[in-house]
PDB file of C-alpha atoms in Angstrom:
ATOM      1  CA  MET P  28     -29.810  60.923 -56.888  1.00  0.00           C
ATOM      2  CA  SER P  29     -32.695  60.194 -59.118  1.00  0.00           C
ATOM      3  CA  ALA P  30     -35.996  57.168 -58.130  1.00  0.00           C
ATOM      4  CA  PRO P  31     -34.447  54.505 -60.950  1.00  0.00           C
ATOM      5  CA  GLU P  32     -30.918  55.080 -59.606  1.00  0.00           C
ATOM      6  CA  LYS P  33     -32.430  55.297 -55.427  1.00  0.00           C
ATOM      7  CA  LYS P  34     -33.587  51.943 -56.393  1.00  0.00           C
ATOM      8  CA  ALA P  35     -30.850  50.267 -58.125  1.00  0.00           C
ATOM      9  CA  THR P  36     -28.874  51.581 -55.312  1.00  0.00           C
ATOM     10  CA  GLN P  37     -31.549  49.374 -53.283  1.00  0.00           C
ATOM     11  CA  THR P  38     -31.415  46.343 -54.904  1.00  0.00           C
ATOM     12  CA  THR P  39     -27.869  45.758 -54.999  1.00  0.00           C
ATOM     13  CA  ASP P  40     -28.080  46.465 -51.207  1.00  0.00           C
ATOM     14  CA  LYS P  41     -30.557  43.616 -50.742  1.00  0.00           C
ATOM     15  CA  THR P  42     -28.474  41.358 -53.466  1.00  0.00           C
ATOM     16  CA  THR P  43     -25.549  41.872 -51.327  1.00  0.00           C
ATOM     17  CA  ILE P  44     -26.502  41.066 -47.430  1.00  0.00           C
ATOM     18  CA  ALA P  45     -28.623  38.957 -47.275  1.00  0.00           C
ATOM     19  CA  PRO P  46     -26.713  35.447 -48.785  1.00  0.00           C
ATOM     20  CA  ALA P  47     -25.205  36.912 -46.079  1.00  0.00           C
ATOM     21  CA  ALA P  48     -27.618  37.207 -43.341  1.00  0.00           C
ATOM     22  CA  ARG P  49     -28.953  33.144 -44.018  1.00  0.00           C
ATOM     23  CA  THR P  50     -25.487  31.707 -43.190  1.00  0.00           C
ATOM     24  CA  ARG P  51     -24.717  29.151 -41.143  1.00  0.00           C
ATOM     25  CA  THR P  52     -21.288  27.964 -40.281  1.00  0.00           C
ATOM     26  CA  ARG P  53     -21.519  23.895 -39.303  1.00  0.00           C
ATOM     27  CA  ARG P  54     -19.622  22.566 -36.482  1.00  0.00           C
ATOM     28  CA  SER P  55     -17.243  20.049 -36.531  1.00  0.00           C
ATOM     29  CA  ARG P  56     -18.049  17.295 -34.466  1.00  0.00           C
ATOM     30  CA  ALA P  57     -15.280  17.767 -32.249  1.00  0.00           C
ATOM     31  CA  SER P  58     -16.349  21.729 -31.831  1.00  0.00           C
ATOM     32  CA  ARG P  59     -19.716  21.116 -30.823  1.00  0.00           C
ATOM     33  CA  GLU P  60     -18.903  18.047 -27.983  1.00  0.00           C
ATOM     34  CA  ALA P  61     -17.121  19.864 -26.897  1.00  0.00           C
ATOM     35  CA  GLN P  62     -19.047  22.862 -26.648  1.00  0.00           C
ATOM     36  CA  LEU P  63     -21.636  20.212 -25.104  1.00  0.00           C
ATOM     37  CA  LEU P  64     -19.814  19.346 -23.303  1.00  0.00           C
ATOM     38  CA  GLY P  65     -18.892  22.437 -22.032  1.00  0.00           C
ATOM     39  CA  CYS P  66     -22.105  23.588 -21.581  1.00  0.00           C
ATOM     40  CA  ALA P  67     -22.961  20.392 -19.548  1.00  0.00           C
ATOM     41  CA  MET P  68     -20.818  21.440 -17.124  1.00  0.00           C
ATOM     42  CA  LEU P  69     -22.504  24.062 -16.812  1.00  0.00           C
ATOM     43  CA  ALA P  70     -26.020  22.186 -16.375  1.00  0.00           C
ATOM     44  CA  PHE P  71     -24.421  19.737 -13.442  1.00  0.00           C
ATOM     45  CA  ALA P  72     -22.593  22.907 -11.415  1.00  0.00           C
ATOM     46  CA  GLU P  73     -26.283  24.116 -12.189  1.00  0.00           C
ATOM     47  CA  GLN P  74     -28.481  21.435 -11.125  1.00  0.00           C
ATOM     48  CA  GLY P  75     -26.197  19.045  -9.037  1.00  0.00           C
ATOM     49  CA  ILE P  76     -24.519  15.659 -10.254  1.00  0.00           C
ATOM     50  CA  SER P  77     -27.761  12.857  -9.327  1.00  0.00           C
ATOM     51  CA  ARG P  78     -30.632  15.508 -10.974  1.00  0.00           C
ATOM     52  CA  ALA P  79     -28.640  17.341 -14.134  1.00  0.00           C
ATOM     53  CA  THR P  80     -30.029  15.694 -17.574  1.00  0.00           C
ATOM     54  CA  HIS P  81     -29.678  16.084 -21.737  1.00  0.00           C
ATOM     55  CA  ALA P  82     -32.175  18.148 -21.532  1.00  0.00           C
ATOM     56  CA  ASN P  83     -30.729  20.681 -19.208  1.00  0.00           C
ATOM     57  CA  VAL P  84     -27.065  20.591 -21.446  1.00  0.00           C
ATOM     58  CA  ALA P  85     -29.753  20.814 -24.988  1.00  0.00           C
ATOM     59  CA  GLN P  86     -31.181  23.914 -22.922  1.00  0.00           C
ATOM     60  CA  LYS P  87     -27.737  25.944 -22.574  1.00  0.00           C
ATOM     61  CA  ALA P  88     -26.522  24.737 -25.913  1.00  0.00           C
ATOM     62  CA  GLN P  89     -29.362  25.625 -27.673  1.00  0.00           C
ATOM     63  CA  VAL P  90     -29.888  22.773 -29.747  1.00  0.00           C
ATOM     64  CA  SER P  91     -32.563  20.551 -30.103  1.00  0.00           C
ATOM     65  CA  VAL P  92     -32.688  17.053 -27.100  1.00  0.00           C
ATOM     66  CA  PRO P  93     -31.912  14.377 -30.045  1.00  0.00           C
ATOM     67  CA  THR P  94     -28.528  16.294 -30.708  1.00  0.00           C
ATOM     68  CA  VAL P  95     -27.868  16.362 -27.023  1.00  0.00           C
ATOM     69  CA  PHE P  96     -28.404  12.468 -27.607  1.00  0.00           C
ATOM     70  CA  ALA P  97     -25.942  12.109 -30.464  1.00  0.00           C
ATOM     71  CA  TYR P  98     -23.137  12.742 -28.458  1.00  0.00           C
ATOM     72  CA  PHE P  99     -24.178  11.695 -25.279  1.00  0.00           C
ATOM     73  CA  PRO P 100     -26.421   8.256 -25.721  1.00  0.00           C
ATOM     74  CA  THR P 101     -26.995   7.445 -22.465  1.00  0.00           C
ATOM     75  CA  ARG P 102     -27.544   9.219 -18.846  1.00  0.00           C
ATOM     76  CA  GLU P 103     -24.152   7.419 -17.905  1.00  0.00           C
ATOM     77  CA  ALA P 104     -21.715   8.485 -21.228  1.00  0.00           C
ATOM     78  CA  LEU P 105     -23.062  11.507 -20.219  1.00  0.00           C
ATOM     79  CA  VAL P 106     -22.411  11.810 -16.292  1.00  0.00           C
ATOM     80  CA  ASP P 107     -18.653   9.870 -17.405  1.00  0.00           C
ATOM     81  CA  ALA P 108     -18.276  12.949 -19.219  1.00  0.00           C
ATOM     82  CA  VAL P 109     -18.677  15.304 -17.286  1.00  0.00           C
ATOM     83  CA  LEU P 110     -16.693  13.103 -14.066  1.00  0.00           C
ATOM     84  CA  LYS P 111     -13.763  12.351 -16.235  1.00  0.00           C
ATOM     85  CA  GLN P 112     -13.549  16.350 -17.797  1.00  0.00           C
ATOM     86  CA  VAL P 113     -13.661  17.309 -13.576  1.00  0.00           C
ATOM     87  CA  ASP P 114     -10.652  15.007 -12.450  1.00  0.00           C
ATOM     88  CA  GLN P 115      -7.980  15.447 -15.718  1.00  0.00           C
ATOM     89  CA  TYR P 116      -8.684  18.899 -14.799  1.00  0.00           C
ATOM     90  CA  PHE P 117      -8.033  19.312 -11.308  1.00  0.00           C
ATOM     91  CA  VAL P 118      -4.934  16.350 -11.653  1.00  0.00           C
ATOM     92  CA  SER P 119      -3.123  18.525 -13.935  1.00  0.00           C
ATOM     93  CA  LEU P 120      -3.557  21.722 -12.257  1.00  0.00           C
ATOM     94  CA  VAL P 121      -2.819  19.830  -9.798  1.00  0.00           C
ATOM     95  CA  MET P 122       0.748  18.132 -11.367  1.00  0.00           C
ATOM     96  CA  ALA P 123       0.953  21.417 -12.660  1.00  0.00           C
ATOM     97  CA  GLY P 124       2.145  22.874 -10.009  1.00  0.00           C
ATOM     98  CA  ALA P 125       3.857  20.326  -8.390  1.00  0.00           C
ATOM     99  CA  ALA P 126       6.742  20.456 -10.422  1.00  0.00           C
ATOM    100  CA  GLY P 127      10.058  23.011  -9.746  1.00  0.00           C
ATOM    101  CA  ALA P 128      12.295  20.488  -8.271  1.00  0.00           C
ATOM    102  CA  ARG P 129      14.312  23.725  -7.244  1.00  0.00           C
ATOM    103  CA  SER P 130      11.026  24.873  -5.530  1.00  0.00           C
ATOM    104  CA  SER P 131      11.627  23.225  -1.245  1.00  0.00           C
ATOM    105  CA  ALA P 132       8.328  21.372  -0.221  1.00  0.00           C
ATOM    106  CA  ARG P 133       6.382  23.907   1.054  1.00  0.00           C
ATOM    107  CA  ASP P 134       6.770  26.210  -2.039  1.00  0.00           C
ATOM    108  CA  ARG P 135       5.224  23.087  -4.672  1.00  0.00           C
ATOM    109  CA  LEU P 136       2.403  22.339  -2.595  1.00  0.00           C
ATOM    110  CA  ILE P 137       1.728  25.901  -2.177  1.00  0.00           C
ATOM    111  CA  ASN P 138       2.053  26.355  -5.731  1.00  0.00           C
ATOM    112  CA  MET P 139       0.110  23.044  -6.284  1.00  0.00           C
ATOM    113  CA  ILE P 140      -3.751  24.430  -3.906  1.00  0.00           C
ATOM    114  CA  LEU P 141      -3.426  28.381  -5.400  1.00  0.00           C
ATOM    115  CA  ARG P 142      -3.757  26.374  -9.042  1.00  0.00           C
ATOM    116  CA  CYS P 143      -6.381  24.853  -7.932  1.00  0.00           C
ATOM    117  CA  VAL P 144      -7.612  27.961  -5.778  1.00  0.00           C
ATOM    118  CA  ASP P 145      -7.346  30.549  -8.848  1.00  0.00           C
ATOM    119  CA  SER P 146      -9.475  27.945 -10.730  1.00  0.00           C
ATOM    120  CA  GLN P 147     -12.588  29.604  -8.606  1.00  0.00           C
ATOM    121  CA  LYS P 148     -12.854  32.278 -10.834  1.00  0.00           C
ATOM    122  CA  THR P 149     -12.093  30.626 -14.047  1.00  0.00           C
ATOM    123  CA  HIS P 150     -13.697  27.947 -14.050  1.00  0.00           C
ATOM    124  CA  PRO P 151     -16.201  27.646 -10.483  1.00  0.00           C
ATOM    125  CA  GLU P 152     -18.093  25.263 -12.615  1.00  0.00           C
ATOM    126  CA  TYR P 153     -15.833  22.969 -11.843  1.00  0.00           C
ATOM    127  CA  ILE P 154     -15.143  23.444  -8.618  1.00  0.00           C
ATOM    128  CA  CYS P 155     -18.538  23.060  -7.924  1.00  0.00           C
ATOM    129  CA  VAL P 156     -18.815  19.688  -9.578  1.00  0.00           C
ATOM    130  CA  LEU P 157     -16.253  18.819  -7.747  1.00  0.00           C
ATOM    131  CA  LEU P 158     -17.257  19.285  -4.137  1.00  0.00           C
ATOM    132  CA  ASP P 159     -20.806  17.628  -5.177  1.00  0.00           C
ATOM    133  CA  TRP P 160     -18.937  14.690  -6.372  1.00  0.00           C
ATOM    134  CA  SER P 161     -17.131  14.391  -3.103  1.00  0.00           C
ATOM    135  CA  THR P 162     -20.829  14.853  -1.749  1.00  0.00           C
ATOM    136  CA  SER P 163     -22.046  11.470  -3.217  1.00  0.00           C
ATOM    137  CA  LEU P 164     -21.972   9.767  -0.779  1.00  0.00           C
ATOM    138  CA  ARG P 165     -24.653   7.009  -2.325  1.00  0.00           C
ATOM    139  CA  ASP P 166     -23.504   7.347  -5.801  1.00  0.00           C
ATOM    140  CA  PRO P 167     -22.719   5.392  -7.640  1.00  0.00           C
ATOM    141  CA  VAL P 168     -20.347   7.331  -8.364  1.00  0.00           C
ATOM    142  CA  TRP P 169     -18.421   7.802  -5.021  1.00  0.00           C
ATOM    143  CA  GLN P 170     -16.158   5.177  -5.630  1.00  0.00           C
ATOM    144  CA  ARG P 171     -15.367   6.543  -9.055  1.00  0.00           C
ATOM    145  CA  TYR P 172     -14.555   9.920  -6.554  1.00  0.00           C
ATOM    146  CA  LEU P 173     -12.198   7.701  -4.980  1.00  0.00           C
ATOM    147  CA  ALA P 174     -10.314   6.540  -7.062  1.00  0.00           C
ATOM    148  CA  PHE P 175      -9.179  10.837  -7.789  1.00  0.00           C
ATOM    149  CA  PHE P 176      -9.287  11.168  -3.866  1.00  0.00           C
ATOM    150  CA  ASP P 177      -6.515   8.817  -3.837  1.00  0.00           C
ATOM    151  CA  ARG P 178      -4.597   9.926  -7.133  1.00  0.00           C
ATOM    152  CA  ILE P 179      -4.182  13.624  -5.778  1.00  0.00           C
ATOM    153  CA  ILE P 180      -3.156  13.085  -2.863  1.00  0.00           C
ATOM    154  CA  ALA P 181      -0.493  10.327  -4.097  1.00  0.00           C
ATOM    155  CA  ALA P 182       0.469  13.526  -5.485  1.00  0.00           C
ATOM    156  CA  PHE P 183       0.580  15.945  -2.750  1.00  0.00           C
ATOM    157  CA  ASP P 184       2.590  12.875  -0.943  1.00  0.00           C
ATOM    158  CA  SER P 185       5.009  12.734  -3.822  1.00  0.00           C
ATOM    159  CA  VAL P 186       6.050  15.732  -3.078  1.00  0.00           C
ATOM    160  CA  LEU P 187       6.779  15.301   0.725  1.00  0.00           C
ATOM    161  CA  GLN P 188       8.702  12.390   0.050  1.00  0.00           C
ATOM    162  CA  ASP P 189      10.449  14.844  -1.306  1.00  0.00           C
ATOM    163  CA  GLY P 190      10.846  16.756   0.715  1.00  0.00           C
ATOM    164  CA  LYS P 191      12.480  14.223   3.276  1.00  0.00           C
ATOM    165  CA  ARG P 192      14.675  13.441   0.068  1.00  0.00           C
ATOM    166  CA  ASP P 193      16.326  17.048   0.023  1.00  0.00           C
ATOM    167  CA  GLY P 194      16.183  17.456   4.346  1.00  0.00           C
ATOM    168  CA  SER P 195      12.271  20.617   3.669  1.00  0.00           C
ATOM    169  CA  VAL P 196      10.944  18.181   5.429  1.00  0.00           C
ATOM    170  CA  SER P 197      11.145  16.268   8.824  1.00  0.00           C
ATOM    171  CA  LYS P 198      11.608  13.082   8.793  1.00  0.00           C
ATOM    172  CA  SER P 199       9.838  11.756  11.364  1.00  0.00           C
ATOM    173  CA  LEU P 200       6.842  12.881   9.246  1.00  0.00           C
ATOM    174  CA  ASP P 201       3.827  11.043   8.312  1.00  0.00           C
ATOM    175  CA  THR P 202       3.936  11.843   4.273  1.00  0.00           C
ATOM    176  CA  ASN P 203       0.061  10.676   3.759  1.00  0.00           C
ATOM    177  CA  GLU P 204      -1.514  11.744   6.422  1.00  0.00           C
ATOM    178  CA  ALA P 205       0.329  15.230   6.207  1.00  0.00           C
ATOM    179  CA  ALA P 206      -1.167  15.015   2.314  1.00  0.00           C
ATOM    180  CA  ARG P 207      -4.760  14.024   3.717  1.00  0.00           C
ATOM    181  CA  ILE P 208      -4.406  16.921   5.946  1.00  0.00           C
ATOM    182  CA  ILE P 209      -3.864  18.867   3.146  1.00  0.00           C
ATOM    183  CA  VAL P 210      -6.426  17.871   0.982  1.00  0.00           C
ATOM    184  CA  GLY P 211      -8.751  17.909   3.085  1.00  0.00           C
ATOM    185  CA  GLU P 212      -8.992  21.842   3.601  1.00  0.00           C
ATOM    186  CA  THR P 213      -9.169  22.018   0.208  1.00  0.00           C
ATOM    187  CA  HIS P 214     -13.240  21.571   0.768  1.00  0.00           C
ATOM    188  CA  MET P 215     -12.325  24.517   3.417  1.00  0.00           C
ATOM    189  CA  ILE P 216     -11.073  26.558   0.988  1.00  0.00           C
ATOM    190  CA  SER P 217     -13.559  25.559  -1.746  1.00  0.00           C
ATOM    191  CA  MET P 218     -16.023  27.178   1.107  1.00  0.00           C
ATOM    192  CA  MET P 219     -14.527  29.800   1.909  1.00  0.00           C
ATOM    193  CA  LEU P 220     -13.726  31.217  -2.579  1.00  0.00           C
ATOM    194  CA  PHE P 221     -17.372  30.931  -2.467  1.00  0.00           C
ATOM    195  CA  ALA P 222     -17.961  33.152  -0.215  1.00  0.00           C
ATOM    196  CA  GLY P 223     -15.852  35.917  -1.795  1.00  0.00           C
ATOM    197  CA  PHE P 224     -13.245  36.056   0.774  1.00  0.00           C
ATOM    198  CA  SER P 225      -9.415  37.457  -1.285  1.00  0.00           C
ATOM    199  CA  ARG P 226      -7.272  35.214  -2.667  1.00  0.00           C
ATOM    200  CA  ASP P 227      -4.400  36.768  -0.366  1.00  0.00           C
ATOM    201  CA  ARG P 228      -7.327  35.907   2.715  1.00  0.00           C
ATOM    202  CA  VAL P 229      -6.595  32.592   1.474  1.00  0.00           C
ATOM    203  CA  SER P 230      -3.956  32.225   0.282  1.00  0.00           C
ATOM    204  CA  SER P 231      -2.469  32.949   4.078  1.00  0.00           C
ATOM    205  CA  PHE P 232      -4.404  30.011   5.403  1.00  0.00           C
ATOM    206  CA  VAL P 233      -3.789  27.846   3.062  1.00  0.00           C
ATOM    207  CA  GLY P 234       0.183  28.662   4.250  1.00  0.00           C
ATOM    208  CA  HIS P 235      -0.697  28.563   7.553  1.00  0.00           C
ATOM    209  CA  TYR P 236      -2.354  25.129   6.982  1.00  0.00           C
ATOM    210  CA  VAL P 237       0.546  23.865   4.472  1.00  0.00           C
ATOM    211  CA  ASP P 238       2.615  24.287   8.475  1.00  0.00           C
ATOM    212  CA  ALA P 239       0.957  22.605  10.296  1.00  0.00           C
ATOM    213  CA  ALA P 240       0.163  20.230   7.906  1.00  0.00           C
ATOM    214  CA  LEU P 241       4.669  19.630   8.170  1.00  0.00           C
ATOM    215  CA  ASN P 242       4.830  20.109  11.699  1.00  0.00           C
ATOM    216  CA  PHE P 243       1.797  17.150  12.532  1.00  0.00           C
ATOM    217  CA  ILE P 244       3.825  13.913  14.241  1.00  0.00           C
ATOM    218  CA  PRO P 245       1.954  11.270  15.500  1.00  0.00           C
ATOM    219  CA  LYS P 246       0.916  10.816  18.565  1.00  0.00           C
ATOM    220  CA  LYS P 247       1.420   6.928  18.263  1.00  0.00           C
ATOM    221  CA  GLN P 248       4.790   6.358  15.709  1.00  0.00           C
ATOM    222  CA  GLY P 249       5.546   3.479  13.842  1.00  0.00           C
ATOM    223  CA  GLY P 250       1.793   2.049  13.332  1.00  0.00           C
ATOM    224  CA  PRO P 251      -0.029   1.808  10.305  1.00  0.00           C
ATOM    225  CA  VAL P 252       0.445   4.097   7.627  1.00  0.00           C
ATOM    226  CA  LEU P 253      -3.731   6.221   7.064  1.00  0.00           C
ATOM    227  CA  SER P 254      -5.163   4.845   4.377  1.00  0.00           C
ATOM    228  CA  ARG P 255      -8.471   3.841   2.660  1.00  0.00           C
ATOM    229  CA  PRO P 256      -9.531   0.448   2.984  1.00  0.00           C
ATOM    230  CA  ARG P 257      -9.911  -1.530   0.491  1.00  0.00           C
TER     231      ARG P 257
END
């Protein structure tokens, strides 16, 4: 190849490549907000609800801190968005697991729990934030956690009530207390997951404690339903 031809080729190559290198894709507002929320979940999982900041989110997203403030103007707004996401995520998992009227109450209960178990592989940051949220006793978000907890309890209680109607659950079972026993054990499951227990072992444990809850009979019959003080 002659020198002029080589030079022309180089010029052509540069002309073709350079514009592509300078091209930047601009995110839509909805896309940017979703990205920042995803980064916020990671930041809150690492730093904790009480310590995560806009700067932590900006670092994860590789954007400026003012960019994060543009979508979440205050820390309260940022916390609210994260907790709303966690709330909706786990409620949707539980409700999806509760579906299937033809299945026994026991199978539905186990399915509800195992859907949450499997999220440890796909969305571990959600479980981390939920665990932190569940122990934020002195934080303003505690009352919000209790409201979330009540909805989860109600979902399990509803399945147990279905079991009473179809005969798969004892008529004498206090469904509210049984639901609280089942949901309470999910903390132990979370510990098992992060400790590296296999899914098979966790699944076996879930089956055992669901059976224990289904056979739970209070010592004093006719007492008040265990519920959260108002």
